[in-house]
PDB file of C-alpha atoms in Angstrom:
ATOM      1  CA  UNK A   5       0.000   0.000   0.000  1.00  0.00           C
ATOM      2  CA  UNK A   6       1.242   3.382  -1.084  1.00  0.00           C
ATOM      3  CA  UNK A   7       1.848   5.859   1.800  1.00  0.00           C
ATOM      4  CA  UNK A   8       0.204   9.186   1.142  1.00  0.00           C
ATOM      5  CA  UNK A   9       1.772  12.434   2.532  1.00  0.00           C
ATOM      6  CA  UNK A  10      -0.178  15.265   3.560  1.00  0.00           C
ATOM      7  CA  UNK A  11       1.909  17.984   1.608  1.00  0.00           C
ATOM      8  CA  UNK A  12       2.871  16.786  -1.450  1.00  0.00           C
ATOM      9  CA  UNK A  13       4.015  19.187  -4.289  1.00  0.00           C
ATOM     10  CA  UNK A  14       0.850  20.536  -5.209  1.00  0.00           C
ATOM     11  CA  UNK A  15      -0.556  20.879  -1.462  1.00  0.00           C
ATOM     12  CA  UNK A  16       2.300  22.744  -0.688  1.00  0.00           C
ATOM     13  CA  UNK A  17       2.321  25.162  -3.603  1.00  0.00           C
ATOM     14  CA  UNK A  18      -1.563  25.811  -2.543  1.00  0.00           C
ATOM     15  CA  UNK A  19      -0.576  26.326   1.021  1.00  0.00           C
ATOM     16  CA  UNK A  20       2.092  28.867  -0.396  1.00  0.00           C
ATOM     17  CA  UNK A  21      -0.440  31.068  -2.449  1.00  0.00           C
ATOM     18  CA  UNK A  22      -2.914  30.689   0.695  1.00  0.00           C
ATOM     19  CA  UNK A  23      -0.385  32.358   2.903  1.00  0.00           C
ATOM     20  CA  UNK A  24       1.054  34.952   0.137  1.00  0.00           C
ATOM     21  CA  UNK A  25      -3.203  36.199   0.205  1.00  0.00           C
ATOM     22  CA  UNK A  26      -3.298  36.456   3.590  1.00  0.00           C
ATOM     23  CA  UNK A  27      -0.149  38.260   3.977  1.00  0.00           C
ATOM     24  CA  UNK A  28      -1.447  40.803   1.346  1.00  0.00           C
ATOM     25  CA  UNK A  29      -4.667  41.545   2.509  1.00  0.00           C
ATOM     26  CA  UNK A  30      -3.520  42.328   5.630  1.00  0.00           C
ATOM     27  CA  UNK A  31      -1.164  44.298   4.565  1.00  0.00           C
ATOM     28  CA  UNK A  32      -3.803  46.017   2.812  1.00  0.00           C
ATOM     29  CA  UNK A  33      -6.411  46.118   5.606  1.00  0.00           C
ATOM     30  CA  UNK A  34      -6.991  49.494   7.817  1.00  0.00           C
ATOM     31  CA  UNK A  35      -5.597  48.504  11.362  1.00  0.00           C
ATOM     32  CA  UNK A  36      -2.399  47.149  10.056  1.00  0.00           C
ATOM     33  CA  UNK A  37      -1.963  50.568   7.984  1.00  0.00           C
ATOM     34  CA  UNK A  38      -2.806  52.298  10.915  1.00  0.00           C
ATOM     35  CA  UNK A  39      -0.246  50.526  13.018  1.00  0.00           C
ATOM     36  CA  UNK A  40       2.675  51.397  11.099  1.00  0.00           C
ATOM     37  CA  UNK A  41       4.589  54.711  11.408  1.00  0.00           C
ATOM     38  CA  UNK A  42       5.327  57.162   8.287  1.00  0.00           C
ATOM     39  CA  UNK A  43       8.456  55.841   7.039  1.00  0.00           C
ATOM     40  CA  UNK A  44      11.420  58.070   7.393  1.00  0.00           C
ATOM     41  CA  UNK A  45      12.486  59.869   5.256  1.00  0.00           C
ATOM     42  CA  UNK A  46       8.669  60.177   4.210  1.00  0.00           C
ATOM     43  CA  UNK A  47       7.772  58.702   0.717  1.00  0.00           C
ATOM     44  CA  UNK A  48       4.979  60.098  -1.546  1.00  0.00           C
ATOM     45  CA  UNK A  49       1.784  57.392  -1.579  1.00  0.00           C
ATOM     46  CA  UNK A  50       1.153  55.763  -4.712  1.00  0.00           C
ATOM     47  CA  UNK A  51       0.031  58.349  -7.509  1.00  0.00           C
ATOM     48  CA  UNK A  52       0.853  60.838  -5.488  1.00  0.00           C
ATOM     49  CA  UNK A  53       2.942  62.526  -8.248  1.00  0.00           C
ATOM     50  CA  UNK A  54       4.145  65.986  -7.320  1.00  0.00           C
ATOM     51  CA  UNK A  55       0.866  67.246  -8.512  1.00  0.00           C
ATOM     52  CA  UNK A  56      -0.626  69.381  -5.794  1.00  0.00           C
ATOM     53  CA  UNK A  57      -3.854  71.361  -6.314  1.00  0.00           C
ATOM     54  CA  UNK A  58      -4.787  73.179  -3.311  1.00  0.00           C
ATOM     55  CA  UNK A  59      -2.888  76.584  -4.337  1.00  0.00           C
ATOM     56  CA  UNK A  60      -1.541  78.157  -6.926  1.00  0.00           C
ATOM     57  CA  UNK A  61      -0.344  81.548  -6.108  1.00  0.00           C
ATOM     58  CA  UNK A  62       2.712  82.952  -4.397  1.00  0.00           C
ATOM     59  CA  UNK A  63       1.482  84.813  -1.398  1.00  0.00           C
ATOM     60  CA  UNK A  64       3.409  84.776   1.277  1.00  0.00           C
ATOM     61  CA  UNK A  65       2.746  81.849   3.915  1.00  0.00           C
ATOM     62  CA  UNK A  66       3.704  82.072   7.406  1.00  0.00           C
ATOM     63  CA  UNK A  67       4.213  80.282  10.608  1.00  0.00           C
ATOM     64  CA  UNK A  68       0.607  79.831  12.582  1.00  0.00           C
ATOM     65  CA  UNK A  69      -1.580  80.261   8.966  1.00  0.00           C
ATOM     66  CA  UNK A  70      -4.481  77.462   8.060  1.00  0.00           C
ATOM     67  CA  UNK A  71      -6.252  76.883   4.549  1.00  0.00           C
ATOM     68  CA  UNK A  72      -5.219  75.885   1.198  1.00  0.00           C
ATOM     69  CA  UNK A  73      -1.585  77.773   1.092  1.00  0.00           C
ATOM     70  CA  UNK A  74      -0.659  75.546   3.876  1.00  0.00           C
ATOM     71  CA  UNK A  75      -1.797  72.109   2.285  1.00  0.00           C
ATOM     72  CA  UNK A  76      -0.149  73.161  -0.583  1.00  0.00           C
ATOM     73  CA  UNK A  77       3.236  74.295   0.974  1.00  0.00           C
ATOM     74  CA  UNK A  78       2.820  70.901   2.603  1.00  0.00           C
ATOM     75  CA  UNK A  79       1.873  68.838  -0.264  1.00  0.00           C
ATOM     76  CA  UNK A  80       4.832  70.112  -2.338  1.00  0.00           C
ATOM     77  CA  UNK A  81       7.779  69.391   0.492  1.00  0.00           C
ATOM     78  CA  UNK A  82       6.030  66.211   0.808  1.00  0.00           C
ATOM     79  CA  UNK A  83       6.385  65.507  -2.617  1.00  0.00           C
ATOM     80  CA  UNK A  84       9.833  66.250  -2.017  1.00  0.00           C
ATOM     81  CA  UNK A  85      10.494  64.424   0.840  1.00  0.00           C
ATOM     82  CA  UNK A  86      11.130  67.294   3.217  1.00  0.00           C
ATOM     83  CA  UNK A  87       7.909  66.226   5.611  1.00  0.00           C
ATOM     84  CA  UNK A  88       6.195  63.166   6.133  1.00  0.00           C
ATOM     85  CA  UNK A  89       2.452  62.608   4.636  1.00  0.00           C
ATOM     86  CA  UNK A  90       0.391  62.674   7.723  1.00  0.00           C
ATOM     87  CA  UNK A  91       2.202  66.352   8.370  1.00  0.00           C
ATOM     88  CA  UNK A  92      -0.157  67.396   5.365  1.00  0.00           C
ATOM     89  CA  UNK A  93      -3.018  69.023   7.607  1.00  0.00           C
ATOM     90  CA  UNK A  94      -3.296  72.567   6.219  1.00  0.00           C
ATOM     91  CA  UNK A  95      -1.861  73.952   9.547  1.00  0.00           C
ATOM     92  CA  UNK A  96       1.576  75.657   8.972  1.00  0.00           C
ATOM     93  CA  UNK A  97       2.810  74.734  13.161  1.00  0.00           C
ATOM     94  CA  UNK A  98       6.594  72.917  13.728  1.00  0.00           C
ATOM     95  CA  UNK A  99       6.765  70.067  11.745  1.00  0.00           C
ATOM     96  CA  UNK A 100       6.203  72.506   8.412  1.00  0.00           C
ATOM     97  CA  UNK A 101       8.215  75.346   9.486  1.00  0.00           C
ATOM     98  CA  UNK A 102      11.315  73.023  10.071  1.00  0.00           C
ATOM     99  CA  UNK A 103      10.342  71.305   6.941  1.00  0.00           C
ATOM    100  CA  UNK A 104      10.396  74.656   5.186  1.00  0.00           C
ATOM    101  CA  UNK A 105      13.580  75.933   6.640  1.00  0.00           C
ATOM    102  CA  UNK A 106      15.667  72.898   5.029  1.00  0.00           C
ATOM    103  CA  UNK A 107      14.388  73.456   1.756  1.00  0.00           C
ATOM    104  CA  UNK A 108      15.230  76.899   1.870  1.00  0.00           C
ATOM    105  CA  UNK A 109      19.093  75.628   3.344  1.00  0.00           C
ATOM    106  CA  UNK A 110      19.111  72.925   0.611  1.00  0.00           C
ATOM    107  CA  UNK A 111      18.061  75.895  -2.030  1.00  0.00           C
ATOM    108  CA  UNK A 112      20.506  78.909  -1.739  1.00  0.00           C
ATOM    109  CA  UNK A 113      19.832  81.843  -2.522  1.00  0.00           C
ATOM    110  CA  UNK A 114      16.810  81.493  -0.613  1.00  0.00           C
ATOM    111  CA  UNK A 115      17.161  82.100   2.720  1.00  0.00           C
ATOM    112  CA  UNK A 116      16.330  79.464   6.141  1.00  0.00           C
ATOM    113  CA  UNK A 117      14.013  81.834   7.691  1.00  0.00           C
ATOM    114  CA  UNK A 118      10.757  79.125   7.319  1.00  0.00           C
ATOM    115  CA  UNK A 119       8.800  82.059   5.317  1.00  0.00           C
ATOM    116  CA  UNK A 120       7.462  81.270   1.759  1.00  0.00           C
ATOM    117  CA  UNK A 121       7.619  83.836   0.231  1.00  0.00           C
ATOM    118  CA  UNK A 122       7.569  84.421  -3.488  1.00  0.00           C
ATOM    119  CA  UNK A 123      10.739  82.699  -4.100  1.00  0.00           C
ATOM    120  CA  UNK A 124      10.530  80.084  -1.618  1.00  0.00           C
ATOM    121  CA  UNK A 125       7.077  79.234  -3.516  1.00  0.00           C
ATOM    122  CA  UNK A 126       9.132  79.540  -7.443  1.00  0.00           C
ATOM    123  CA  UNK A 127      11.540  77.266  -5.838  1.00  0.00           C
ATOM    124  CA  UNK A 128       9.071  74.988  -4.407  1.00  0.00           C
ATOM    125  CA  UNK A 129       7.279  74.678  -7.808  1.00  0.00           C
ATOM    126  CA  UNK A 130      10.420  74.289  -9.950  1.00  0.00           C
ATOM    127  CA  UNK A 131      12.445  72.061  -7.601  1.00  0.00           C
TER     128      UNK A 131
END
């Protein structure tokens, strides 16, 4: 009598795509994206593009300002890695204003001061 064992070839390569499908849909499921912590140094999410359409002016944008600017100061250092995607909450407080004075450092002429002003914004759009 021939001795059957539980996982032969074609079990195994079943159990292999059972366990790849679980692995991805939790790694696609809320709570474990929840769970894990922006990755550093921050990386745009899929699509993200460095298309961002909140604001396209150049007025100046200062420390302690809410609205569209903001998000769209935001949106374009986060497109350039300078500040992590959860930081992208239309409130210019810390996290942007260090985010905005390294670009300006990494951008001479412009100067660190965290302002954006109109060529802090042409630099933003063109970098």
């Amino acid at each position: 009598m021939t001795r059957k064992t539980p996982f032969s070839p074609r079990t195994a390569g079943a159990s292999a795509l059972a366990v790849i499908a679980l692995v991805a849909a939790l790694a696609a499921s809320p709570v474990a994206a929840a769970a894990e912590p922006d990755p550093v140094p921050p990386f745009a999410p899929p699509g993200a593009g460095a298309a961002c359409v909140f604001y396209d002016g150049n007025r100046p944008t200062l420390y302690g300002e809410q609205g569209d600017r903001v998000s769209e100061v935001q949106c374009l250092l986060a497109n350039r890695r300078y500040l992590p995607w959860s930081a992208v909450d239309g409130t210019f407080g810390p996290m942007t204003l260090i985010a905005v004075q390294r670009f300006q450092a990494d951008h001479p002429p412009l100067v660190p001061d965290g302002q954006v002003d109109e060529q802090t914004w042409s630099a933003l759009w063109h970098a």
